[in-house]
């Protein structure tokens, strides 16, 4: 079964307090200040948002927008081969959305994030694709897999540099390992 890549995130705004007519407003209580000026999202929050945005784009079946979540030279591996660069990734998804993944939906869960540097992170998780059709047009069972992405932060935005989706392999009967 064909497998497709995953998962990065957006922004929050912070508010500032100011005085009126040259009089300084009283200092807000720490609790009130936290409510008045929400903290900017963490990098981990932004990566979770990226995964959510990626899934929403998959559900729209928009190959061009989906490829836009990768760096210019990003890559993904799939059963069909290695696809490097946004144009190749876009073509790969366009073929999938024009075929077995037309009208499908994906659910993504991020299970872990590890920051290798402040602007480089490895994110791992699971995915479930529903609504796929076989060559005969019959519904296929849900496709459940794992994914691992290397993400980089460029220009304040998290992007996918490398994606490795996979299907778990069942151990052969009698394999004790």
mmCIF file of C-alpha atoms in Angstrom:
data_model
loop_
_atom_site.group_PDB
_atom_site.id
_atom_site.type_symbol
_atom_site.label_atom_id
_atom_site.label_comp_id
_atom_site.label_asym_id
_atom_site.label_seq_id
_atom_site.Cartn_x
_atom_site.Cartn_y
_atom_site.Cartn_z
ATOM 1 C CA UNK A 1 0.000 0.000 0.000
ATOM 2 C CA UNK A 2 1.319 3.441 -0.782
ATOM 3 C CA UNK A 3 2.430 5.534 2.153
ATOM 4 C CA UNK A 4 2.722 9.257 2.266
ATOM 5 C CA UNK A 5 4.707 11.670 4.479
ATOM 6 C CA UNK A 6 3.455 13.941 7.347
ATOM 7 C CA UNK A 7 3.570 16.423 9.441
ATOM 8 C CA UNK A 8 4.636 21.887 11.485
ATOM 9 C CA UNK A 9 2.923 25.150 12.919
ATOM 10 C CA UNK A 10 1.765 28.929 13.011
ATOM 11 C CA UNK A 11 1.970 32.108 15.147
ATOM 12 C CA UNK A 12 0.397 33.799 18.185
ATOM 13 C CA UNK A 13 0.343 37.519 18.937
ATOM 14 C CA UNK A 14 1.268 39.102 22.279
ATOM 15 C CA UNK A 15 -0.465 42.244 23.607
ATOM 16 C CA UNK A 16 1.280 45.111 25.442
ATOM 17 C CA UNK A 17 -0.040 47.313 28.204
ATOM 18 C CA UNK A 18 0.328 51.095 27.985
ATOM 19 C CA UNK A 19 -0.330 54.135 30.154
ATOM 20 C CA UNK A 20 -3.032 56.732 29.436
ATOM 21 C CA UNK A 21 -2.503 60.545 29.402
ATOM 22 C CA UNK A 22 1.026 60.331 30.825
ATOM 23 C CA UNK A 23 -0.164 58.346 33.823
ATOM 24 C CA UNK A 24 1.234 54.910 34.200
ATOM 25 C CA UNK A 25 -1.361 52.196 34.563
ATOM 26 C CA UNK A 26 -1.009 50.231 37.769
ATOM 27 C CA UNK A 27 1.089 47.095 37.499
ATOM 28 C CA UNK A 28 -1.245 44.203 36.760
ATOM 29 C CA UNK A 29 -1.263 41.199 39.005
ATOM 30 C CA UNK A 30 0.966 38.433 37.574
ATOM 31 C CA UNK A 31 -2.096 36.291 36.875
ATOM 32 C CA UNK A 32 -3.844 39.164 35.069
ATOM 33 C CA UNK A 33 -0.724 39.945 33.036
ATOM 34 C CA UNK A 34 -0.577 36.350 31.827
ATOM 35 C CA UNK A 35 -4.184 36.585 30.693
ATOM 36 C CA UNK A 36 -3.687 39.972 29.019
ATOM 37 C CA UNK A 37 -0.621 38.950 27.015
ATOM 38 C CA UNK A 38 -0.643 35.345 25.861
ATOM 39 C CA UNK A 39 2.798 33.844 25.547
ATOM 40 C CA UNK A 40 4.108 33.068 22.103
ATOM 41 C CA UNK A 41 3.723 29.390 21.262
ATOM 42 C CA UNK A 42 6.675 27.142 21.950
ATOM 43 C CA UNK A 43 8.562 25.473 19.135
ATOM 44 C CA UNK A 44 6.957 22.186 20.177
ATOM 45 C CA UNK A 45 3.511 23.811 19.921
ATOM 46 C CA UNK A 46 4.441 25.100 16.461
ATOM 47 C CA UNK A 47 5.471 21.597 15.372
ATOM 48 C CA UNK A 48 2.159 20.192 16.616
ATOM 49 C CA UNK A 49 0.392 22.919 14.620
ATOM 50 C CA UNK A 50 2.420 22.017 11.530
ATOM 51 C CA UNK A 51 1.229 18.418 11.824
ATOM 52 C CA UNK A 52 -2.390 19.567 12.208
ATOM 53 C CA UNK A 53 -2.109 21.939 9.235
ATOM 54 C CA UNK A 54 -0.472 19.225 7.133
ATOM 55 C CA UNK A 55 -3.337 16.820 7.897
ATOM 56 C CA UNK A 56 -5.964 19.453 7.038
ATOM 57 C CA UNK A 57 -4.200 20.069 3.710
ATOM 58 C CA UNK A 58 -4.124 16.312 2.992
ATOM 59 C CA UNK A 59 -7.879 16.182 3.616
ATOM 60 C CA UNK A 60 -8.329 18.922 0.980
ATOM 61 C CA UNK A 61 -6.289 16.837 -1.487
ATOM 62 C CA UNK A 62 -4.112 19.856 -2.359
ATOM 63 C CA UNK A 63 -0.759 18.481 -3.551
ATOM 64 C CA UNK A 64 0.778 21.916 -4.191
ATOM 65 C CA UNK A 65 -0.061 23.218 -0.726
ATOM 66 C CA UNK A 66 1.082 19.946 0.842
ATOM 67 C CA UNK A 67 4.474 20.155 -0.896
ATOM 68 C CA UNK A 68 4.797 23.711 0.461
ATOM 69 C CA UNK A 69 5.319 22.279 3.953
ATOM 70 C CA UNK A 70 8.745 20.988 2.814
ATOM 71 C CA UNK A 71 11.964 22.914 2.405
ATOM 72 C CA UNK A 72 12.944 23.561 -1.227
ATOM 73 C CA UNK A 73 15.289 20.558 -1.135
ATOM 74 C CA UNK A 74 13.242 18.431 1.274
ATOM 75 C CA UNK A 75 12.605 14.770 0.606
ATOM 76 C CA UNK A 76 10.351 11.848 1.395
ATOM 77 C CA UNK A 77 10.603 8.115 0.917
ATOM 78 C CA UNK A 78 7.688 5.965 -0.188
ATOM 79 C CA UNK A 79 7.124 2.502 -1.594
ATOM 80 C CA UNK A 80 7.289 4.142 -5.048
ATOM 81 C CA UNK A 81 10.713 5.674 -4.457
ATOM 82 C CA UNK A 82 12.639 8.672 -3.161
ATOM 83 C CA UNK A 83 11.183 12.092 -3.951
ATOM 84 C CA UNK A 84 13.414 15.121 -3.442
ATOM 85 C CA UNK A 85 12.470 18.774 -3.850
ATOM 86 C CA UNK A 86 9.075 20.415 -3.668
ATOM 87 C CA UNK A 87 8.268 19.800 -7.349
ATOM 88 C CA UNK A 88 8.891 16.044 -7.056
ATOM 89 C CA UNK A 89 6.967 15.846 -3.776
ATOM 90 C CA UNK A 90 4.063 17.781 -5.305
ATOM 91 C CA UNK A 91 3.947 15.418 -8.297
ATOM 92 C CA UNK A 92 4.030 12.395 -5.994
ATOM 93 C CA UNK A 93 1.061 13.669 -3.975
ATOM 94 C CA UNK A 94 -0.819 14.784 -7.101
ATOM 95 C CA UNK A 95 -0.605 11.216 -8.449
ATOM 96 C CA UNK A 96 -1.844 9.831 -5.129
ATOM 97 C CA UNK A 97 -4.730 12.301 -4.873
ATOM 98 C CA UNK A 98 -5.630 11.511 -8.484
ATOM 99 C CA UNK A 99 -5.703 7.809 -7.664
ATOM 100 C CA UNK A 100 -6.084 5.709 -4.527
ATOM 101 C CA UNK A 101 -5.948 8.642 -2.088
ATOM 102 C CA UNK A 102 -8.654 10.719 -3.805
ATOM 103 C CA UNK A 103 -11.120 11.804 -1.136
ATOM 104 C CA UNK A 104 -9.182 10.244 1.735
ATOM 105 C CA UNK A 105 -8.741 11.662 5.191
ATOM 106 C CA UNK A 106 -5.684 11.400 7.430
ATOM 107 C CA UNK A 107 -5.429 11.580 11.202
ATOM 108 C CA UNK A 108 -1.995 12.396 12.553
ATOM 109 C CA UNK A 109 -0.789 12.059 16.109
ATOM 110 C CA UNK A 110 2.605 13.372 17.158
ATOM 111 C CA UNK A 111 4.076 11.088 19.808
ATOM 112 C CA UNK A 112 7.410 12.789 20.390
ATOM 113 C CA UNK A 113 9.684 15.696 19.532
ATOM 114 C CA UNK A 114 13.424 15.860 20.082
ATOM 115 C CA UNK A 115 15.311 19.077 19.408
ATOM 116 C CA UNK A 116 18.758 18.416 17.930
ATOM 117 C CA UNK A 117 19.424 22.167 17.816
ATOM 118 C CA UNK A 118 17.232 25.203 18.431
ATOM 119 C CA UNK A 119 16.196 25.155 14.753
ATOM 120 C CA UNK A 120 16.304 21.394 14.022
ATOM 121 C CA UNK A 121 13.869 18.852 15.465
ATOM 122 C CA UNK A 122 12.939 15.238 14.924
ATOM 123 C CA UNK A 123 9.205 14.619 15.281
ATOM 124 C CA UNK A 124 7.664 11.150 15.413
ATOM 125 C CA UNK A 125 4.117 9.942 15.369
ATOM 126 C CA UNK A 126 1.376 7.794 13.938
ATOM 127 C CA UNK A 127 -1.087 8.217 11.090
ATOM 128 C CA UNK A 128 -4.341 6.648 9.957
ATOM 129 C CA UNK A 129 -5.627 7.105 6.399
ATOM 130 C CA UNK A 130 -9.298 6.339 5.811
ATOM 131 C CA UNK A 131 -11.414 6.379 2.678
ATOM 132 C CA UNK A 132 -8.884 4.794 0.297
ATOM 133 C CA UNK A 133 -10.210 2.723 -2.611
ATOM 134 C CA UNK A 134 -8.685 -0.323 -4.222
ATOM 135 C CA UNK A 135 -8.239 -0.679 -8.013
ATOM 136 C CA UNK A 136 -11.715 -2.238 -8.134
ATOM 137 C CA UNK A 137 -13.227 0.832 -6.438
ATOM 138 C CA UNK A 138 -13.939 -1.058 -3.230
ATOM 139 C CA UNK A 139 -13.204 0.538 0.135
ATOM 140 C CA UNK A 140 -9.882 -0.460 1.638
ATOM 141 C CA UNK A 141 -9.341 -0.900 5.372
ATOM 142 C CA UNK A 142 -7.746 1.986 7.238
ATOM 143 C CA UNK A 143 -4.023 2.335 6.578
ATOM 144 C CA UNK A 144 -2.179 2.747 9.876
ATOM 145 C CA UNK A 145 1.469 3.630 10.057
ATOM 146 C CA UNK A 146 4.307 5.472 11.730
ATOM 147 C CA UNK A 147 6.238 8.532 10.601
ATOM 148 C CA UNK A 148 9.415 10.368 11.481
ATOM 149 C CA UNK A 149 10.244 13.847 10.193
ATOM 150 C CA UNK A 150 13.321 16.010 10.447
ATOM 151 C CA UNK A 151 12.056 19.593 10.680
ATOM 152 C CA UNK A 152 14.034 22.808 10.324
ATOM 153 C CA UNK A 153 13.107 26.336 11.297
ATOM 154 C CA UNK A 154 13.807 28.855 8.535
ATOM 155 C CA UNK A 155 12.602 32.440 8.516
ATOM 156 C CA UNK A 156 10.647 31.804 11.724
ATOM 157 C CA UNK A 157 8.685 28.950 10.127
ATOM 158 C CA UNK A 158 9.029 25.210 10.742
ATOM 159 C CA UNK A 159 9.297 23.118 7.562
ATOM 160 C CA UNK A 160 9.835 19.444 6.812
ATOM 161 C CA UNK A 161 13.375 18.695 5.613
ATOM 162 C CA UNK A 162 12.942 14.935 5.495
ATOM 163 C CA UNK A 163 9.973 12.611 5.999
ATOM 164 C CA UNK A 164 10.016 8.866 6.563
ATOM 165 C CA UNK A 165 6.553 7.281 6.725
ATOM 166 C CA UNK A 166 6.367 3.539 7.264
ATOM 167 C CA UNK A 167 3.995 0.667 7.819
ATOM 168 C CA UNK A 168 4.741 -1.511 10.810
ATOM 169 C CA UNK A 169 5.707 -5.016 9.832
ATOM 170 C CA UNK A 170 4.224 -7.904 11.743
ATOM 171 C CA UNK A 171 6.683 -10.454 13.043
ATOM 172 C CA UNK A 172 6.469 -13.813 11.272
ATOM 173 C CA UNK A 173 4.686 -16.578 13.199
ATOM 174 C CA UNK A 174 7.075 -18.295 15.577
ATOM 175 C CA UNK A 175 9.543 -15.375 15.681
ATOM 176 C CA UNK A 176 10.500 -15.022 19.324
ATOM 177 C CA UNK A 177 12.596 -11.865 18.881
#
